[in-house]
Amino acid sequence: MEDLCLPKDALFLGFDSSTQSLKATVLDSNLCILTSEIVNFDSELPHYKTKDGVYRDSSINGRIVSPTLMWVEALDLILQRLQDSKKFDFNKLAAISGSGQQHGSVYWKKGSSNILSSLDPKKPLVDQFGQAFSTRESPIWMDSSTTEQCRAIENAVGGPLELSKLTGSRAYERFTGPQIKRIFETQPEVYNDTERISLVSSFVASVLIGKYACIDHTDGSGMNLMDIKERVWSKQVLKATAPDLEEKLGTLAPAHAVAGLIAPYFVQRYQFNKECLVIQCSGDNPNSLAGLTINTPGDLAISLGTSDTVFGITMEHKPSLEGHVLPNPVDPESYMVMLCYKNGSLTREDIRDRCADKSWDVFNQYLKQAPALNGGKLGFYYKDHEILPPLPIGYHRYTLENYKGDTLDGVTEHEVKEFDPPSEIRALIEGQFLSMRGHAERFGMPSPPKRIIATGGASANHSILTSIASIFGCNVYTVQRPDSASLGAALRAAHGWLCNRNGGFVPISCLYKDRLENTAFGSKLVATVEDDKLVAKYGVLVKKRMEIEKQLVQKLGR
């Protein structure tokens, strides 16, 4: 008989290595938060000279990378802070897991397995990894320099829909396969000197276990390299990407599997229990899916961070030319579906700084001041090259003539140079969520959803959540903490520990069944649908937005 209880005094640690920070969350056996910690890269590791956690290469259009060593030093710093806080006993940690920004890649130099396996506990990690990487800069999800490699990979397998059918997505510039292909083609010496390629998630796991960790099935599907049905590397796509690639990638593993025991380095330096399990780390969006307890088709999550994402679950894989299908990280029988937008919080902050005196209070006042539907003013705001739709940097504003809200009959659009500040802010917020609704419907996501759970930094902004409820036509909920990725990683650590003890997969809901509201994973209603007529009018407006978007893609799209 299965034992589905966690040991009474056991603790579970989850990391989230995101674009701008490293977070850690510790859960107790009742799935309540014991403590948390964060390291912000720009302000707390200023010697790397990043802006928003990244380097933007002005010499190569669209190239965006992060210094790999910065992530190592952040791990040093956060573990030291957790130890100094004395809020818990490291020896009681039963399992750890992690979350990493999706698609980012780390290139381990030949011989680095020896560095991993012989770490000196008297020295910080950063002092020991200086020579571990064949390139010191990791391409990340914001990079859009690989358009040529994307087309080549798609052509090699019979086109973008065939690649989507095989791997869950057509080729995207940020995906790891095109990134690897570009490194092989433009920096062959780096590729040849690489013995292992990790994702950010499996990189974190590798450091924790002191040897190369597998890439998990879910994060592996964000590479354009994995056969999504068979859950193995696709030899056809590997051949189209780079030579001898399978050897450099290693094997794949389920997200709930054990990556290994914690490395002796951490036992000796921080007094971890030597029996502490490291559960396969996965991507940030999959960990958020776990942390938001999305397990019913019909529910959607909207994550409002550096990137904005919309995701839910489905029981079948339907190939599409936009959006992504990934194996569900906490249920091997279902899939996660996702849309990703590059222009999230950094674009909202840009408009705030230019129009609202760098103040969220002023921003929210202006958002409320402009009426819903914005009098027919529509905006498209791309501070960075956008993923969905595939448009370059630029801001585009339109006014709709003869627009009354109920119909598009006789409505025409005219491009204008600027809006007044309240209209600009309303156009930004409505534009982002009209785009999400339009693409979600086109991708086959539920419309309207049963409910939306919002997470990420901007989920603390009630004015934004009210707009989401009106545009999508459903109630909006939030969870206790906006950092659902590190919380989800800690929950997945507990889940992986339970699966390991029971000798195979058990449903993650066993951990919180009938007591969700008494844990860190309970949700609360924060915004309701107050005007059904307004929802219908947004349904009309989304059609016009998608029509203008199509014209922009035909004119400017990559």
Coordinates of C-alpha atoms in Angstrom, one line a residue:
M1 CA 0.0 0.0 0.0
E2 CA 1.3 3.5 -1.0
D3 CA 2.4 5.8 1.9
L4 CA 1.5 9.3 0.7
C5 CA 2.5 11.3 3.7
L6 CA 5.7 13.3 4.0
P7 CA 7.9 12.8 7.2
K8 CA 6.8 15.2 9.9
D9 CA 10.0 17.1 10.3
A10 CA 11.2 17.0 6.6
L11 CA 11.9 20.2 4.7
F12 CA 11.9 20.8 0.9
L13 CA 13.9 23.5 -0.9
G14 CA 13.1 25.0 -4.3
F15 CA 15.4 27.3 -6.4
D16 CA 14.4 29.5 -9.3
S17 CA 17.2 30.8 -11.5
S18 CA 15.4 33.4 -13.5
T19 CA 16.5 36.2 -15.8
Q20 CA 17.0 38.8 -13.2
S21 CA 17.4 36.9 -9.9
L22 CA 17.9 33.7 -8.0
K23 CA 15.1 32.8 -5.5
A24 CA 14.9 30.1 -2.9
T25 CA 11.8 28.8 -1.0
V26 CA 11.7 26.3 1.8
L27 CA 8.5 24.3 2.5
D28 CA 7.8 22.3 5.6
S29 CA 6.0 18.9 5.6
N30 CA 2.6 20.7 5.7
L31 CA 3.5 22.5 2.5
C32 CA 3.7 25.9 4.3
I33 CA 6.5 28.4 3.6
L34 CA 9.2 28.3 6.3
T35 CA 11.4 30.9 4.7
S36 CA 12.5 32.4 1.4
E37 CA 15.4 34.4 0.0
I38 CA 16.3 36.2 -3.2
V39 CA 19.5 37.5 -4.9
N40 CA 19.0 40.2 -7.5
F41 CA 21.7 40.0 -10.2
D42 CA 22.1 43.7 -11.2
S43 CA 22.1 45.2 -7.7
E44 CA 23.8 42.4 -5.7
L45 CA 26.3 41.2 -8.2
P46 CA 27.1 44.5 -9.9
H47 CA 30.7 43.4 -11.0
Y48 CA 29.1 41.4 -13.8
K49 CA 27.7 44.7 -15.2
T50 CA 24.4 43.2 -16.4
K51 CA 21.2 45.2 -17.1
D52 CA 18.1 43.3 -16.2
G53 CA 20.3 40.3 -15.7
V54 CA 21.6 40.2 -19.3
Y55 CA 24.1 41.6 -21.8
R56 CA 22.7 42.9 -25.1
D57 CA 25.2 42.6 -27.9
S58 CA 25.1 45.8 -30.0
S59 CA 27.3 44.2 -32.7
I60 CA 24.9 41.3 -33.4
N61 CA 21.2 42.1 -33.9
G62 CA 19.1 40.3 -31.4
R63 CA 22.0 38.6 -29.5
I64 CA 21.2 38.5 -25.7
V65 CA 23.3 36.5 -23.2
S66 CA 24.0 36.2 -19.5
P67 CA 27.4 35.5 -17.7
T68 CA 27.2 31.9 -16.6
L69 CA 29.5 32.5 -13.6
M70 CA 27.0 35.0 -12.3
W71 CA 24.5 32.2 -11.8
V72 CA 27.2 30.2 -9.9
E73 CA 28.0 33.1 -7.6
A74 CA 24.3 33.7 -6.9
L75 CA 24.0 30.2 -5.7
D76 CA 27.0 30.8 -3.3
L77 CA 25.4 33.9 -2.0
I78 CA 21.8 32.6 -1.5
L79 CA 23.0 29.4 0.3
Q80 CA 25.2 31.6 2.6
R81 CA 22.2 33.8 3.4
L82 CA 20.0 30.9 4.1
Q83 CA 22.6 29.5 6.4
D84 CA 23.2 32.8 8.2
S85 CA 19.5 33.3 8.7
K86 CA 19.3 30.2 11.0
K87 CA 15.6 29.9 10.2
F88 CA 15.9 26.2 9.4
D89 CA 18.3 23.2 9.8
F90 CA 19.9 22.2 6.5
N91 CA 20.2 18.7 7.8
K92 CA 16.4 18.4 7.7
L93 CA 16.2 19.0 4.0
A94 CA 14.9 15.8 2.5
A95 CA 14.9 16.9 -1.1
I96 CA 15.7 19.9 -3.4
S97 CA 14.6 20.8 -6.9
G98 CA 15.0 23.7 -9.1
S99 CA 13.5 25.9 -11.8
G100 CA 15.5 27.6 -14.6
Q101 CA 14.6 30.2 -17.2
Q102 CA 13.6 28.1 -20.2
H103 CA 15.8 27.6 -23.3
G104 CA 19.0 29.1 -21.9
S105 CA 22.1 26.9 -22.3
V106 CA 25.4 26.3 -20.6
Y107 CA 28.5 24.9 -22.4
W108 CA 30.8 22.8 -20.2
K109 CA 34.4 22.7 -21.3
K110 CA 36.1 19.3 -21.8
G111 CA 37.3 18.1 -18.5
S112 CA 34.7 20.0 -16.4
S113 CA 33.2 16.8 -15.1
N114 CA 36.4 16.5 -13.0
I115 CA 35.7 20.0 -11.6
L116 CA 32.2 19.1 -10.7
S117 CA 33.2 15.9 -8.9
S118 CA 36.1 17.3 -6.9
L119 CA 34.8 20.6 -5.4
D120 CA 36.7 21.9 -2.4
P121 CA 34.2 22.7 0.4
K122 CA 36.7 25.3 1.8
K123 CA 36.2 27.5 -1.3
P124 CA 33.2 29.2 -2.7
L125 CA 31.8 27.7 -5.9
V126 CA 32.6 30.8 -8.0
D127 CA 36.3 30.4 -7.4
Q128 CA 36.2 26.8 -8.7
F129 CA 34.2 27.2 -11.9
G130 CA 36.2 29.9 -13.7
Q131 CA 37.6 27.5 -16.2
A132 CA 34.6 25.2 -16.5
F133 CA 32.8 26.7 -19.5
S134 CA 33.8 26.7 -23.2
T135 CA 32.0 30.0 -23.5
R136 CA 31.5 32.3 -20.5
E137 CA 28.2 33.7 -21.9
S138 CA 25.0 31.7 -22.0
P139 CA 22.5 32.4 -24.7
I140 CA 19.1 32.9 -23.0
W141 CA 15.4 33.0 -24.0
M142 CA 15.5 36.7 -24.9
D143 CA 17.9 36.0 -27.8
S144 CA 16.6 36.4 -31.3
S145 CA 19.7 36.1 -33.4
T146 CA 19.0 32.6 -34.8
T147 CA 16.4 33.1 -37.5
E148 CA 18.6 31.6 -40.2
Q149 CA 19.2 28.5 -38.1
C150 CA 15.5 28.1 -37.3
R151 CA 14.6 28.0 -41.0
A152 CA 17.3 25.5 -41.7
I153 CA 16.1 23.1 -39.0
E154 CA 12.5 23.4 -40.1
N155 CA 13.5 22.8 -43.8
A156 CA 15.5 19.7 -42.8
V157 CA 12.4 18.0 -41.3
G158 CA 9.8 19.0 -43.9
G159 CA 8.7 22.4 -42.6
P160 CA 7.5 24.2 -39.5
L161 CA 4.4 22.1 -38.9
E162 CA 6.3 18.9 -39.2
L163 CA 8.8 20.2 -36.6
S164 CA 5.9 21.1 -34.4
K165 CA 4.4 17.6 -34.8
L166 CA 7.7 16.1 -33.9
T167 CA 8.9 18.3 -31.0
G168 CA 5.9 20.3 -29.8
S169 CA 6.9 23.6 -31.4
R170 CA 8.0 25.0 -34.7
A171 CA 11.5 26.5 -34.6
Y172 CA 11.8 29.6 -32.4
E173 CA 14.9 31.8 -32.2
R174 CA 15.2 31.4 -28.4
F175 CA 14.9 27.6 -28.4
T176 CA 18.1 25.8 -27.5
G177 CA 18.5 23.7 -30.8
P178 CA 18.8 26.8 -33.0
Q179 CA 21.1 28.4 -30.4
I180 CA 23.4 25.3 -30.4
K181 CA 23.4 25.3 -34.2
R182 CA 24.4 28.9 -34.3
I183 CA 27.3 28.3 -31.9
F184 CA 28.4 25.3 -34.0
E185 CA 28.4 27.4 -37.2
T186 CA 29.8 30.7 -35.8
Q187 CA 32.0 29.5 -33.0
P188 CA 33.1 26.0 -34.0
E189 CA 36.0 26.1 -31.5
V190 CA 33.5 26.6 -28.6
Y191 CA 31.4 23.7 -29.8
N192 CA 34.3 21.3 -30.3
D193 CA 35.7 22.2 -26.8
T194 CA 32.3 21.4 -25.2
E195 CA 31.7 18.0 -23.5
R196 CA 28.2 18.6 -22.2
I197 CA 25.5 21.1 -22.9
S198 CA 23.0 21.8 -20.1
L199 CA 19.9 23.8 -19.9
V200 CA 19.8 26.4 -17.0
S201 CA 17.7 23.9 -15.1
S202 CA 20.0 20.9 -15.6
F203 CA 23.0 23.2 -15.0
V204 CA 21.6 23.9 -11.5
A205 CA 21.0 20.2 -10.8
S206 CA 24.5 19.4 -12.1
V207 CA 26.2 21.7 -9.6
L208 CA 24.0 20.4 -6.8
I209 CA 24.8 16.7 -7.4
G210 CA 28.5 17.2 -8.5
K211 CA 28.1 15.5 -11.9
Y212 CA 26.2 16.1 -15.1
A213 CA 22.5 15.9 -14.5
C214 CA 20.0 14.8 -17.2
I215 CA 17.7 17.2 -18.9
D216 CA 14.1 16.5 -18.0
H217 CA 11.4 15.7 -20.5
T218 CA 9.5 19.0 -19.9
D219 CA 12.3 21.5 -20.2
G220 CA 13.9 19.3 -22.9
S221 CA 10.8 19.9 -25.1
G222 CA 11.7 23.6 -25.2
M223 CA 14.8 22.9 -27.3
N224 CA 13.3 21.8 -30.7
L225 CA 15.3 18.6 -30.3
M226 CA 13.2 16.1 -28.4
D227 CA 10.6 13.7 -29.9
I228 CA 7.6 14.8 -27.7
K229 CA 5.7 11.5 -28.1
E230 CA 8.6 9.1 -27.5
R231 CA 10.5 11.4 -25.0
V232 CA 13.9 10.7 -26.6
W233 CA 16.2 12.9 -28.7
S234 CA 15.0 13.1 -32.3
K235 CA 17.9 11.8 -34.4
Q236 CA 16.4 13.6 -37.4
V237 CA 16.6 17.0 -35.7
L238 CA 19.9 16.3 -34.0
K239 CA 21.4 15.6 -37.4
A240 CA 20.0 18.9 -38.7
T241 CA 21.5 20.8 -35.8
A242 CA 25.1 19.8 -35.1
P243 CA 27.4 16.8 -35.3
D244 CA 27.8 14.4 -32.3
L245 CA 25.1 16.4 -30.4
E246 CA 23.5 13.5 -28.6
E247 CA 26.7 12.7 -26.8
K248 CA 26.9 16.3 -25.6
L249 CA 23.3 16.4 -24.4
G250 CA 23.3 13.2 -22.4
T251 CA 20.1 11.3 -21.6
L252 CA 16.6 12.5 -20.7
A253 CA 14.6 11.8 -17.6
P254 CA 11.1 12.4 -16.2
A255 CA 10.7 15.6 -14.2
H256 CA 9.7 13.6 -11.1
A257 CA 12.9 11.4 -11.2
V258 CA 15.9 11.6 -8.8
A259 CA 18.9 13.4 -10.4
G260 CA 21.2 12.2 -7.6
L261 CA 22.2 12.8 -4.0
I262 CA 23.4 16.2 -2.9
A263 CA 27.2 16.5 -3.5
P264 CA 29.6 16.1 -0.7
Y265 CA 30.6 19.8 -1.2
F266 CA 27.2 20.9 0.2
V267 CA 27.2 18.3 3.0
Q268 CA 30.5 19.6 4.3
R269 CA 30.1 23.3 3.6
Y270 CA 26.5 23.8 4.6
Q271 CA 25.7 20.7 6.6
F272 CA 23.1 19.2 4.2
N273 CA 22.0 15.7 5.1
K274 CA 24.1 13.4 2.9
E275 CA 20.8 11.5 2.0
C276 CA 19.2 14.7 0.7
L277 CA 17.7 13.9 -2.8
V278 CA 18.1 16.3 -5.8
I279 CA 15.0 15.9 -7.9
Q280 CA 15.3 16.7 -11.6
C281 CA 15.1 20.5 -12.2
S282 CA 12.8 21.9 -14.9
G283 CA 11.9 25.1 -16.6
D284 CA 10.3 28.1 -14.9
N285 CA 7.0 27.9 -16.6
P286 CA 6.6 24.2 -15.9
N287 CA 7.4 24.8 -12.2
S288 CA 4.9 27.6 -12.1
L289 CA 2.3 25.1 -13.5
A290 CA 3.1 22.9 -10.5
G291 CA 3.2 25.8 -8.1
L292 CA -0.2 27.1 -9.2
T293 CA -1.7 23.5 -8.9
I294 CA -3.1 23.8 -12.5
N295 CA -4.4 20.2 -13.0
T296 CA -7.8 20.7 -14.6
P297 CA -8.3 21.4 -18.4
G298 CA -10.2 24.6 -18.6
D299 CA -8.1 26.5 -16.1
L300 CA -5.5 28.9 -17.4
A301 CA -2.5 30.6 -15.7
I302 CA -1.1 33.9 -16.7
S303 CA 2.5 34.6 -15.5
L304 CA 3.4 38.3 -15.6
G305 CA 7.2 38.5 -15.3
T306 CA 10.2 39.5 -17.5
S307 CA 8.3 37.5 -20.1
D308 CA 4.5 37.0 -20.0
T309 CA 3.2 33.5 -20.5
V310 CA -0.3 31.9 -20.8
F311 CA -0.4 28.2 -20.0
G312 CA -2.8 25.4 -19.1
I313 CA -3.0 21.6 -19.6
T314 CA -4.5 19.3 -22.3
M315 CA -4.8 15.6 -22.8
E316 CA -3.5 15.6 -26.4
H317 CA -0.8 17.1 -28.5
K318 CA -2.2 19.1 -31.5
P319 CA 0.6 20.5 -33.7
S320 CA 0.4 24.2 -34.3
L321 CA 2.4 27.0 -36.0
E322 CA 2.3 29.1 -32.8
G323 CA 2.5 28.3 -29.2
H324 CA 4.2 25.3 -27.5
V325 CA 3.2 21.9 -26.3
L326 CA 5.4 20.3 -23.5
P327 CA 5.0 17.2 -21.4
N328 CA 3.2 18.1 -18.2
P329 CA 6.0 18.1 -15.5
V330 CA 3.7 16.6 -12.8
D331 CA 1.6 14.2 -14.9
P332 CA 3.2 11.9 -17.5
E333 CA -0.2 11.3 -19.2
S334 CA -1.0 14.9 -20.1
Y335 CA 0.6 17.9 -21.8
M336 CA 1.2 21.5 -20.9
V337 CA 0.3 24.1 -23.5
M338 CA 1.9 27.6 -23.5
L339 CA 2.1 30.9 -25.3
C340 CA 5.1 33.1 -24.6
Y341 CA 5.5 36.9 -25.0
K342 CA 8.9 38.5 -24.7
N343 CA 7.6 42.0 -24.0
G344 CA 6.3 41.7 -20.4
S345 CA 7.4 43.6 -17.3
L346 CA 10.3 45.5 -18.9
T347 CA 8.0 47.0 -21.5
R348 CA 5.4 47.9 -18.8
E349 CA 8.2 49.5 -16.8
D350 CA 9.3 51.4 -19.9
I351 CA 5.9 52.9 -20.5
R352 CA 5.5 53.6 -16.7
D353 CA 8.8 55.5 -16.7
R354 CA 8.0 57.6 -19.8
C355 CA 4.3 58.3 -19.0
A356 CA 3.8 57.9 -15.3
D357 CA 6.8 59.6 -13.6
K358 CA 8.3 56.1 -12.9
S359 CA 5.5 55.5 -10.4
W360 CA 3.1 52.5 -10.3
D361 CA 0.6 54.6 -8.4
V362 CA 0.5 57.2 -11.2
F363 CA 0.4 54.3 -13.7
N364 CA -2.7 52.8 -12.0
Q365 CA -4.4 56.2 -11.7
Y366 CA -4.0 56.7 -15.5
L367 CA -5.1 53.2 -16.2
K368 CA -8.4 53.9 -14.3
Q369 CA -8.7 57.3 -15.8
A370 CA -8.9 56.0 -19.4
P371 CA -12.2 54.2 -20.0
A372 CA -12.4 50.5 -20.8
L373 CA -12.0 49.9 -24.6
N374 CA -9.9 53.1 -24.6
G375 CA -12.2 54.9 -27.0
G376 CA -11.0 52.7 -29.8
K377 CA -7.3 53.4 -29.3
L378 CA -5.1 50.3 -29.9
G379 CA -1.3 49.9 -29.2
F380 CA 1.4 47.4 -30.0
Y381 CA 4.4 47.8 -27.8
Y382 CA 7.7 45.9 -28.5
K383 CA 10.7 47.1 -26.5
D384 CA 12.4 43.9 -27.7
H385 CA 11.9 41.7 -30.7
E386 CA 8.6 39.9 -30.0
I387 CA 8.1 36.2 -30.1
L388 CA 4.3 36.3 -30.6
P389 CA 3.7 37.8 -33.1
P390 CA 7.2 37.7 -34.6
L391 CA 7.7 41.5 -34.9
P392 CA 10.8 43.6 -34.5
I393 CA 11.4 46.4 -31.9
G394 CA 8.9 49.2 -32.3
Y395 CA 5.7 50.9 -30.9
H396 CA 2.6 51.2 -33.1
R397 CA -0.5 53.1 -32.2
Y398 CA -3.9 53.2 -34.0
T399 CA -7.2 55.0 -33.5
L400 CA -10.4 53.3 -34.7
E401 CA -12.8 55.6 -36.6
N402 CA -16.6 54.9 -36.4
Y403 CA -15.9 52.5 -33.5
K404 CA -18.9 52.1 -31.1
G405 CA -17.9 48.8 -29.5
D406 CA -20.6 46.4 -30.6
T407 CA -19.6 45.8 -34.2
L408 CA -16.7 46.3 -36.6
D409 CA -19.0 47.4 -39.5
G410 CA -17.7 50.6 -41.0
V411 CA -14.7 50.7 -38.6
T412 CA -11.4 51.8 -40.1
E413 CA -8.0 52.2 -38.4
H414 CA -5.5 55.1 -38.7
E415 CA -1.9 55.0 -37.4
V416 CA -0.9 57.9 -35.1
K417 CA 2.3 58.9 -33.5
E418 CA 1.3 59.2 -29.9
F419 CA -1.4 59.0 -27.3
D420 CA -1.9 61.1 -24.1
P421 CA -0.5 59.3 -21.0
P422 CA -3.7 57.7 -19.8
S423 CA -4.6 56.4 -23.2
E424 CA -1.0 55.1 -23.7
I425 CA -1.1 53.1 -20.5
R426 CA -4.6 51.7 -21.2
A427 CA -3.5 50.8 -24.8
L428 CA -0.5 49.0 -23.4
I429 CA -2.4 46.9 -20.8
E430 CA -5.4 46.2 -23.0
G431 CA -3.2 45.4 -25.9
Q432 CA -1.1 42.8 -24.0
F433 CA -4.2 40.9 -22.8
L434 CA -6.2 41.3 -26.1
S435 CA -3.2 39.7 -27.8
M436 CA -3.2 36.9 -25.2
R437 CA -6.9 36.2 -25.6
G438 CA -6.7 36.3 -29.4
H439 CA -3.7 33.9 -29.6
A440 CA -5.1 31.6 -26.9
E441 CA -8.4 31.2 -28.8
R442 CA -6.5 30.5 -32.0
F443 CA -4.3 28.0 -30.2
G444 CA -7.4 26.1 -28.9
M445 CA -7.1 27.1 -25.3
P446 CA -10.5 27.3 -23.5
S447 CA -12.6 30.4 -24.2
P448 CA -13.7 31.7 -21.8
P449 CA -11.5 29.8 -19.3
K450 CA -13.2 28.4 -16.2
R451 CA -10.8 30.6 -14.2
I452 CA -7.4 32.3 -14.5
I453 CA -4.7 32.2 -11.9
A454 CA -2.3 35.1 -12.2
T455 CA 1.3 35.0 -10.9
G456 CA 4.5 36.9 -11.4
G457 CA 5.4 40.4 -10.2
A458 CA 2.5 42.3 -11.9
S459 CA 0.0 39.9 -10.4
A460 CA 0.1 42.2 -7.3
N461 CA -1.4 45.0 -9.4
H462 CA -5.2 44.9 -8.9
S463 CA -5.9 47.3 -11.8
I464 CA -4.2 44.9 -14.2
L465 CA -6.1 41.9 -12.8
T466 CA -9.4 43.7 -13.3
S467 CA -8.5 44.3 -17.0
I468 CA -7.7 40.5 -17.4
A469 CA -11.1 39.5 -15.9
S470 CA -13.0 41.9 -18.3
I471 CA -11.0 40.9 -21.4
F472 CA -11.0 37.1 -20.9
G473 CA -14.5 37.0 -19.4
C474 CA -13.7 34.9 -16.3
N475 CA -12.8 35.3 -12.6
V476 CA -9.1 35.9 -11.8
Y477 CA -7.4 34.4 -8.8
T478 CA -3.9 34.9 -7.2
V479 CA -1.8 32.7 -4.9
Q480 CA -0.1 33.8 -1.7
R481 CA 3.2 34.4 -3.4
P482 CA 4.0 35.8 -6.9
D483 CA 7.1 33.7 -7.2
S484 CA 5.3 30.5 -8.2
A485 CA 8.4 29.0 -9.9
S486 CA 10.5 28.6 -6.8
L487 CA 7.4 27.5 -4.8
G488 CA 6.6 25.0 -7.6
A489 CA 10.2 23.7 -7.4
A490 CA 9.9 23.1 -3.7
L491 CA 6.6 21.3 -4.2
R492 CA 8.2 19.2 -7.0
A493 CA 11.0 18.4 -4.6
A494 CA 8.4 16.9 -2.2
H495 CA 6.6 15.2 -5.0
G496 CA 9.8 13.6 -6.4
W497 CA 10.8 12.5 -2.9
L498 CA 7.4 10.8 -2.5
C499 CA 7.6 9.1 -5.9
N500 CA 11.1 7.8 -5.1
R501 CA 9.9 6.4 -1.7
N502 CA 6.9 4.7 -3.4
G503 CA 9.0 3.2 -6.2
G504 CA 7.2 5.0 -9.0
F505 CA 5.0 7.9 -10.0
V506 CA 2.2 9.1 -7.7
P507 CA -0.2 12.0 -8.5
I508 CA 1.1 15.3 -7.1
S509 CA -2.4 16.1 -5.9
C510 CA -1.9 13.4 -3.2
L511 CA 0.3 16.0 -1.4
Y512 CA -2.4 18.5 -0.9
K513 CA -5.8 16.7 -1.6
D514 CA -8.6 18.2 0.6
R515 CA -6.3 20.6 2.3
L516 CA -5.1 23.0 -0.4
E517 CA -6.3 26.1 1.3
N518 CA -4.3 25.2 4.4
T519 CA -1.0 25.2 2.4
A520 CA 1.1 27.8 0.6
F521 CA -0.8 26.8 -2.6
G522 CA -4.3 28.1 -1.8
S523 CA -5.7 30.8 -4.1
K524 CA -8.0 33.7 -3.6
L525 CA -10.5 35.4 -5.8
V526 CA -9.3 38.9 -6.7
A527 CA -11.2 40.1 -9.8
T528 CA -14.6 39.2 -11.1
V529 CA -16.5 39.7 -14.4
E530 CA -18.8 42.7 -13.6
D531 CA -20.1 43.5 -17.0
D532 CA -21.0 40.8 -19.6
K533 CA -21.7 43.5 -22.3
L534 CA -18.1 44.8 -21.8
V535 CA -16.7 41.2 -22.2
A536 CA -18.6 40.9 -25.5
K537 CA -17.2 44.3 -26.7
Y538 CA -13.7 43.1 -25.9
G539 CA -14.5 40.0 -28.0
V540 CA -15.2 42.3 -31.0
L541 CA -12.1 44.4 -30.3
V542 CA -9.8 41.4 -30.2
K543 CA -10.8 40.6 -33.8
K544 CA -9.7 44.0 -34.9
R545 CA -6.5 43.8 -33.0
M546 CA -5.6 40.4 -34.6
E547 CA -6.5 41.9 -38.0
I548 CA -4.0 44.8 -37.5
E549 CA -1.4 42.5 -36.1
K550 CA -1.6 40.3 -39.2
Q551 CA -1.0 43.4 -41.3
L552 CA 2.0 44.3 -39.2
V553 CA 3.5 40.8 -39.5
Q554 CA 3.0 40.9 -43.3
K555 CA 4.8 44.3 -43.5
L556 CA 7.5 43.9 -40.8
G557 CA 7.6 40.3 -39.5
R558 CA 10.7 38.2 -39.2

